[in-house]
């Protein structure tokens, strides 16, 4: 008699988490990259920290209705808490690694990342979730533990800052670029 559990009855384990992390890791990295203002290494650290926090609680989290949404929330909260802790650990460097750029227009990408980096961490999180992740105001409010009104006002204020830094002609230039 076979006593091995069926796949429907098997408790969630490390293999399930590995599948989840593999499936969602790229999307989490893209969000982290934007949240960190284009810092690849910090984005990787952020994703690793968020996934490790989820792994510790995976048996309980795997029954959550939307683990991908929960991962997004953990990622954003980890980012916001990292920003508070990181200020005491920052060290200046004079050597920068050479990075290959495959963008058609790298100046546009760098300009956008620089403008994002100038926003406060909470404002950047709102912009990334609302406009990059295409989340609703309510979803963004839930992830950031804010009211819908706070998300609207942060979004409005952050977009105004981006428009001031980038200028109206920047949006026209983006629309004119071939895709």
PDB file of C-alpha atoms in Angstrom:
ATOM      1  CA  UNK A   1       0.000   0.000   0.000  1.00  0.00           C
ATOM      2  CA  UNK A   2       1.383   3.393  -0.998  1.00  0.00           C
ATOM      3  CA  UNK A   3       1.482   5.820   1.943  1.00  0.00           C
ATOM      4  CA  UNK A   4       3.051   8.724   0.076  1.00  0.00           C
ATOM      5  CA  UNK A   5       0.900  11.850   0.106  1.00  0.00           C
ATOM      6  CA  UNK A   6      -0.717  13.050  -3.082  1.00  0.00           C
ATOM      7  CA  UNK A   7       0.277  16.422  -4.465  1.00  0.00           C
ATOM      8  CA  UNK A   8      -2.983  17.923  -3.200  1.00  0.00           C
ATOM      9  CA  UNK A   9      -2.272  16.823   0.364  1.00  0.00           C
ATOM     10  CA  UNK A  10       1.470  17.480   0.503  1.00  0.00           C
ATOM     11  CA  UNK A  11       2.390  20.260   2.890  1.00  0.00           C
ATOM     12  CA  UNK A  12       4.092  23.228   1.266  1.00  0.00           C
ATOM     13  CA  UNK A  13       7.833  22.940   1.416  1.00  0.00           C
ATOM     14  CA  UNK A  14      11.093  24.291   0.074  1.00  0.00           C
ATOM     15  CA  UNK A  15      10.403  23.022  -3.447  1.00  0.00           C
ATOM     16  CA  UNK A  16       7.153  24.993  -3.592  1.00  0.00           C
ATOM     17  CA  UNK A  17       9.012  28.072  -2.414  1.00  0.00           C
ATOM     18  CA  UNK A  18      11.753  27.552  -4.991  1.00  0.00           C
ATOM     19  CA  UNK A  19       9.140  27.375  -7.739  1.00  0.00           C
ATOM     20  CA  UNK A  20       7.480  30.518  -6.403  1.00  0.00           C
ATOM     21  CA  UNK A  21      10.777  32.420  -6.113  1.00  0.00           C
ATOM     22  CA  UNK A  22      11.818  31.356  -9.604  1.00  0.00           C
ATOM     23  CA  UNK A  23       8.513  32.408 -11.105  1.00  0.00           C
ATOM     24  CA  UNK A  24       8.275  35.786  -9.310  1.00  0.00           C
ATOM     25  CA  UNK A  25      11.953  36.707  -8.862  1.00  0.00           C
ATOM     26  CA  UNK A  26      12.361  38.583 -12.136  1.00  0.00           C
ATOM     27  CA  UNK A  27       9.314  40.747 -11.584  1.00  0.00           C
ATOM     28  CA  UNK A  28      10.357  41.447  -7.994  1.00  0.00           C
ATOM     29  CA  UNK A  29      13.810  42.452  -9.236  1.00  0.00           C
ATOM     30  CA  UNK A  30      12.345  44.893 -11.771  1.00  0.00           C
ATOM     31  CA  UNK A  31      10.312  46.552  -9.053  1.00  0.00           C
ATOM     32  CA  UNK A  32      13.286  46.624  -6.686  1.00  0.00           C
ATOM     33  CA  UNK A  33      15.484  48.120  -9.419  1.00  0.00           C
ATOM     34  CA  UNK A  34      13.071  51.014  -9.821  1.00  0.00           C
ATOM     35  CA  UNK A  35      12.564  51.432  -6.087  1.00  0.00           C
ATOM     36  CA  UNK A  36      16.320  51.718  -5.560  1.00  0.00           C
ATOM     37  CA  UNK A  37      16.673  54.270  -8.338  1.00  0.00           C
ATOM     38  CA  UNK A  38      18.582  51.930 -10.628  1.00  0.00           C
ATOM     39  CA  UNK A  39      21.030  50.449  -8.119  1.00  0.00           C
ATOM     40  CA  UNK A  40      21.398  46.865  -9.406  1.00  0.00           C
ATOM     41  CA  UNK A  41      23.232  45.565  -6.378  1.00  0.00           C
ATOM     42  CA  UNK A  42      20.886  47.093  -3.848  1.00  0.00           C
ATOM     43  CA  UNK A  43      17.940  45.765  -5.882  1.00  0.00           C
ATOM     44  CA  UNK A  44      19.403  42.251  -5.732  1.00  0.00           C
ATOM     45  CA  UNK A  45      19.919  42.609  -1.976  1.00  0.00           C
ATOM     46  CA  UNK A  46      16.375  43.858  -1.593  1.00  0.00           C
ATOM     47  CA  UNK A  47      14.869  40.898  -3.478  1.00  0.00           C
ATOM     48  CA  UNK A  48      17.051  38.462  -1.551  1.00  0.00           C
ATOM     49  CA  UNK A  49      16.007  39.965   1.775  1.00  0.00           C
ATOM     50  CA  UNK A  50      12.305  39.955   0.834  1.00  0.00           C
ATOM     51  CA  UNK A  51      12.427  36.332  -0.364  1.00  0.00           C
ATOM     52  CA  UNK A  52      14.339  35.224   2.721  1.00  0.00           C
ATOM     53  CA  UNK A  53      11.681  36.826   4.931  1.00  0.00           C
ATOM     54  CA  UNK A  54       9.035  34.940   3.007  1.00  0.00           C
ATOM     55  CA  UNK A  55      10.934  31.636   3.143  1.00  0.00           C
ATOM     56  CA  UNK A  56      11.022  31.691   6.942  1.00  0.00           C
ATOM     57  CA  UNK A  57       7.216  31.934   7.001  1.00  0.00           C
ATOM     58  CA  UNK A  58       6.523  29.924   3.842  1.00  0.00           C
ATOM     59  CA  UNK A  59       4.426  27.155   5.435  1.00  0.00           C
ATOM     60  CA  UNK A  60       1.995  29.773   6.703  1.00  0.00           C
ATOM     61  CA  UNK A  61       2.231  31.997   3.605  1.00  0.00           C
ATOM     62  CA  UNK A  62       1.573  29.311   1.038  1.00  0.00           C
ATOM     63  CA  UNK A  63      -2.081  29.263   2.091  1.00  0.00           C
ATOM     64  CA  UNK A  64      -2.372  32.996   1.481  1.00  0.00           C
ATOM     65  CA  UNK A  65      -4.735  33.680  -1.397  1.00  0.00           C
ATOM     66  CA  UNK A  66      -2.232  35.849  -3.308  1.00  0.00           C
ATOM     67  CA  UNK A  67       1.396  35.059  -2.374  1.00  0.00           C
ATOM     68  CA  UNK A  68       2.657  37.196  -5.289  1.00  0.00           C
ATOM     69  CA  UNK A  69       0.861  40.237  -3.889  1.00  0.00           C
ATOM     70  CA  UNK A  70       2.182  39.438  -0.456  1.00  0.00           C
ATOM     71  CA  UNK A  71       5.716  39.209  -1.907  1.00  0.00           C
ATOM     72  CA  UNK A  72       5.262  42.655  -3.427  1.00  0.00           C
ATOM     73  CA  UNK A  73       4.187  44.027  -0.059  1.00  0.00           C
ATOM     74  CA  UNK A  74       7.174  42.429   1.682  1.00  0.00           C
ATOM     75  CA  UNK A  75       9.488  43.853  -0.991  1.00  0.00           C
ATOM     76  CA  UNK A  76       8.187  47.408  -0.610  1.00  0.00           C
ATOM     77  CA  UNK A  77       8.200  47.247   3.192  1.00  0.00           C
ATOM     78  CA  UNK A  78      11.736  45.840   3.131  1.00  0.00           C
ATOM     79  CA  UNK A  79      12.781  48.689   0.837  1.00  0.00           C
ATOM     80  CA  UNK A  80      11.284  51.321   3.118  1.00  0.00           C
ATOM     81  CA  UNK A  81      12.894  49.832   6.229  1.00  0.00           C
ATOM     82  CA  UNK A  82      16.250  49.388   4.422  1.00  0.00           C
ATOM     83  CA  UNK A  83      16.228  53.075   3.474  1.00  0.00           C
ATOM     84  CA  UNK A  84      15.855  54.024   7.137  1.00  0.00           C
ATOM     85  CA  UNK A  85      18.685  51.716   8.277  1.00  0.00           C
ATOM     86  CA  UNK A  86      21.040  52.217   5.338  1.00  0.00           C
ATOM     87  CA  UNK A  87      21.961  55.850   5.975  1.00  0.00           C
ATOM     88  CA  UNK A  88      24.395  54.894   8.740  1.00  0.00           C
ATOM     89  CA  UNK A  89      26.132  52.236   6.597  1.00  0.00           C
ATOM     90  CA  UNK A  90      26.693  54.155   3.363  1.00  0.00           C
ATOM     91  CA  UNK A  91      30.265  54.535   2.217  1.00  0.00           C
ATOM     92  CA  UNK A  92      31.519  56.629  -0.669  1.00  0.00           C
ATOM     93  CA  UNK A  93      33.443  54.943  -3.455  1.00  0.00           C
ATOM     94  CA  UNK A  94      35.634  56.336  -6.186  1.00  0.00           C
ATOM     95  CA  UNK A  95      35.650  53.234  -8.365  1.00  0.00           C
ATOM     96  CA  UNK A  96      32.638  52.350 -10.435  1.00  0.00           C
ATOM     97  CA  UNK A  97      32.218  49.113 -12.360  1.00  0.00           C
ATOM     98  CA  UNK A  98      31.756  49.378 -16.095  1.00  0.00           C
ATOM     99  CA  UNK A  99      28.248  48.371 -17.060  1.00  0.00           C
ATOM    100  CA  UNK A 100      27.153  47.385 -20.539  1.00  0.00           C
ATOM    101  CA  UNK A 101      24.079  49.297 -21.627  1.00  0.00           C
ATOM    102  CA  UNK A 102      21.806  47.887 -24.300  1.00  0.00           C
ATOM    103  CA  UNK A 103      19.214  50.665 -24.271  1.00  0.00           C
ATOM    104  CA  UNK A 104      18.451  52.431 -27.524  1.00  0.00           C
ATOM    105  CA  UNK A 105      18.695  55.722 -25.632  1.00  0.00           C
ATOM    106  CA  UNK A 106      20.665  55.327 -22.395  1.00  0.00           C
ATOM    107  CA  UNK A 107      20.442  59.035 -21.595  1.00  0.00           C
ATOM    108  CA  UNK A 108      16.664  58.750 -21.289  1.00  0.00           C
ATOM    109  CA  UNK A 109      16.952  55.803 -18.914  1.00  0.00           C
ATOM    110  CA  UNK A 110      19.609  57.533 -16.817  1.00  0.00           C
ATOM    111  CA  UNK A 111      17.610  60.756 -16.686  1.00  0.00           C
ATOM    112  CA  UNK A 112      14.511  58.910 -15.508  1.00  0.00           C
ATOM    113  CA  UNK A 113      16.427  56.909 -12.905  1.00  0.00           C
ATOM    114  CA  UNK A 114      18.126  60.062 -11.604  1.00  0.00           C
ATOM    115  CA  UNK A 115      14.764  61.800 -11.296  1.00  0.00           C
ATOM    116  CA  UNK A 116      13.283  58.768  -9.493  1.00  0.00           C
ATOM    117  CA  UNK A 117      16.261  58.677  -7.139  1.00  0.00           C
ATOM    118  CA  UNK A 118      15.609  62.308  -6.147  1.00  0.00           C
ATOM    119  CA  UNK A 119      12.141  61.421  -4.838  1.00  0.00           C
ATOM    120  CA  UNK A 120      11.742  60.374  -1.225  1.00  0.00           C
ATOM    121  CA  UNK A 121      11.543  56.613  -0.685  1.00  0.00           C
ATOM    122  CA  UNK A 122       7.784  56.623   0.084  1.00  0.00           C
ATOM    123  CA  UNK A 123       7.013  58.836  -2.939  1.00  0.00           C
ATOM    124  CA  UNK A 124       9.179  56.619  -5.168  1.00  0.00           C
ATOM    125  CA  UNK A 125       7.352  53.535  -3.882  1.00  0.00           C
ATOM    126  CA  UNK A 126       3.997  55.119  -4.775  1.00  0.00           C
ATOM    127  CA  UNK A 127       5.167  56.073  -8.285  1.00  0.00           C
ATOM    128  CA  UNK A 128       6.668  52.646  -8.979  1.00  0.00           C
ATOM    129  CA  UNK A 129       3.629  50.745  -7.724  1.00  0.00           C
ATOM    130  CA  UNK A 130       1.066  53.017  -9.404  1.00  0.00           C
ATOM    131  CA  UNK A 131       2.706  53.618 -12.758  1.00  0.00           C
ATOM    132  CA  UNK A 132       5.283  50.876 -13.314  1.00  0.00           C
ATOM    133  CA  UNK A 133       3.379  48.044 -11.667  1.00  0.00           C
ATOM    134  CA  UNK A 134       0.070  49.553 -12.868  1.00  0.00           C
ATOM    135  CA  UNK A 135      -1.583  49.013  -9.504  1.00  0.00           C
ATOM    136  CA  UNK A 136      -4.773  50.715  -8.443  1.00  0.00           C
ATOM    137  CA  UNK A 137      -4.852  53.361  -5.759  1.00  0.00           C
ATOM    138  CA  UNK A 138      -6.454  50.875  -3.364  1.00  0.00           C
ATOM    139  CA  UNK A 139      -3.844  48.167  -4.032  1.00  0.00           C
ATOM    140  CA  UNK A 140      -1.027  50.674  -3.557  1.00  0.00           C
ATOM    141  CA  UNK A 141      -2.618  51.912  -0.338  1.00  0.00           C
ATOM    142  CA  UNK A 142      -2.871  48.349   0.984  1.00  0.00           C
ATOM    143  CA  UNK A 143       0.718  47.467   0.104  1.00  0.00           C
ATOM    144  CA  UNK A 144       2.114  50.667   1.653  1.00  0.00           C
ATOM    145  CA  UNK A 145      -0.310  50.664   4.583  1.00  0.00           C
ATOM    146  CA  UNK A 146      -1.583  54.128   3.640  1.00  0.00           C
ATOM    147  CA  UNK A 147      -5.004  55.587   3.018  1.00  0.00           C
ATOM    148  CA  UNK A 148      -6.233  56.032  -0.545  1.00  0.00           C
ATOM    149  CA  UNK A 149      -6.111  59.789  -0.004  1.00  0.00           C
ATOM    150  CA  UNK A 150      -2.457  59.594   1.051  1.00  0.00           C
ATOM    151  CA  UNK A 151      -1.621  57.584  -2.075  1.00  0.00           C
ATOM    152  CA  UNK A 152      -3.380  60.159  -4.262  1.00  0.00           C
ATOM    153  CA  UNK A 153      -1.616  63.113  -2.634  1.00  0.00           C
ATOM    154  CA  UNK A 154       1.812  61.400  -2.686  1.00  0.00           C
ATOM    155  CA  UNK A 155       1.275  60.436  -6.307  1.00  0.00           C
ATOM    156  CA  UNK A 156       0.249  63.971  -7.261  1.00  0.00           C
ATOM    157  CA  UNK A 157       3.195  65.506  -5.389  1.00  0.00           C
ATOM    158  CA  UNK A 158       5.722  63.005  -6.793  1.00  0.00           C
ATOM    159  CA  UNK A 159       4.527  63.474 -10.378  1.00  0.00           C
ATOM    160  CA  UNK A 160       4.736  67.250  -9.959  1.00  0.00           C
ATOM    161  CA  UNK A 161       8.355  66.883  -8.761  1.00  0.00           C
ATOM    162  CA  UNK A 162       9.175  64.631 -11.713  1.00  0.00           C
ATOM    163  CA  UNK A 163       7.611  67.102 -14.142  1.00  0.00           C
ATOM    164  CA  UNK A 164       9.615  69.936 -12.581  1.00  0.00           C
ATOM    165  CA  UNK A 165      12.878  67.998 -12.828  1.00  0.00           C
ATOM    166  CA  UNK A 166      12.257  66.510 -16.272  1.00  0.00           C
ATOM    167  CA  UNK A 167      10.288  69.305 -17.915  1.00  0.00           C
ATOM    168  CA  UNK A 168       7.332  69.044 -20.265  1.00  0.00           C
ATOM    169  CA  UNK A 169       9.566  68.511 -23.282  1.00  0.00           C
ATOM    170  CA  UNK A 170      10.857  65.249 -21.793  1.00  0.00           C
ATOM    171  CA  UNK A 171       7.403  63.635 -22.004  1.00  0.00           C
ATOM    172  CA  UNK A 172       7.067  64.786 -25.614  1.00  0.00           C
ATOM    173  CA  UNK A 173      10.496  63.337 -26.420  1.00  0.00           C
ATOM    174  CA  UNK A 174       9.510  59.985 -24.880  1.00  0.00           C
ATOM    175  CA  UNK A 175       6.329  59.820 -26.923  1.00  0.00           C
ATOM    176  CA  UNK A 176       8.222  60.615 -30.129  1.00  0.00           C
ATOM    177  CA  UNK A 177      10.749  57.768 -29.650  1.00  0.00           C
ATOM    178  CA  UNK A 178      10.189  54.620 -31.721  1.00  0.00           C
ATOM    179  CA  UNK A 179       9.341  51.562 -29.657  1.00  0.00           C
TER     180      UNK A 179
END
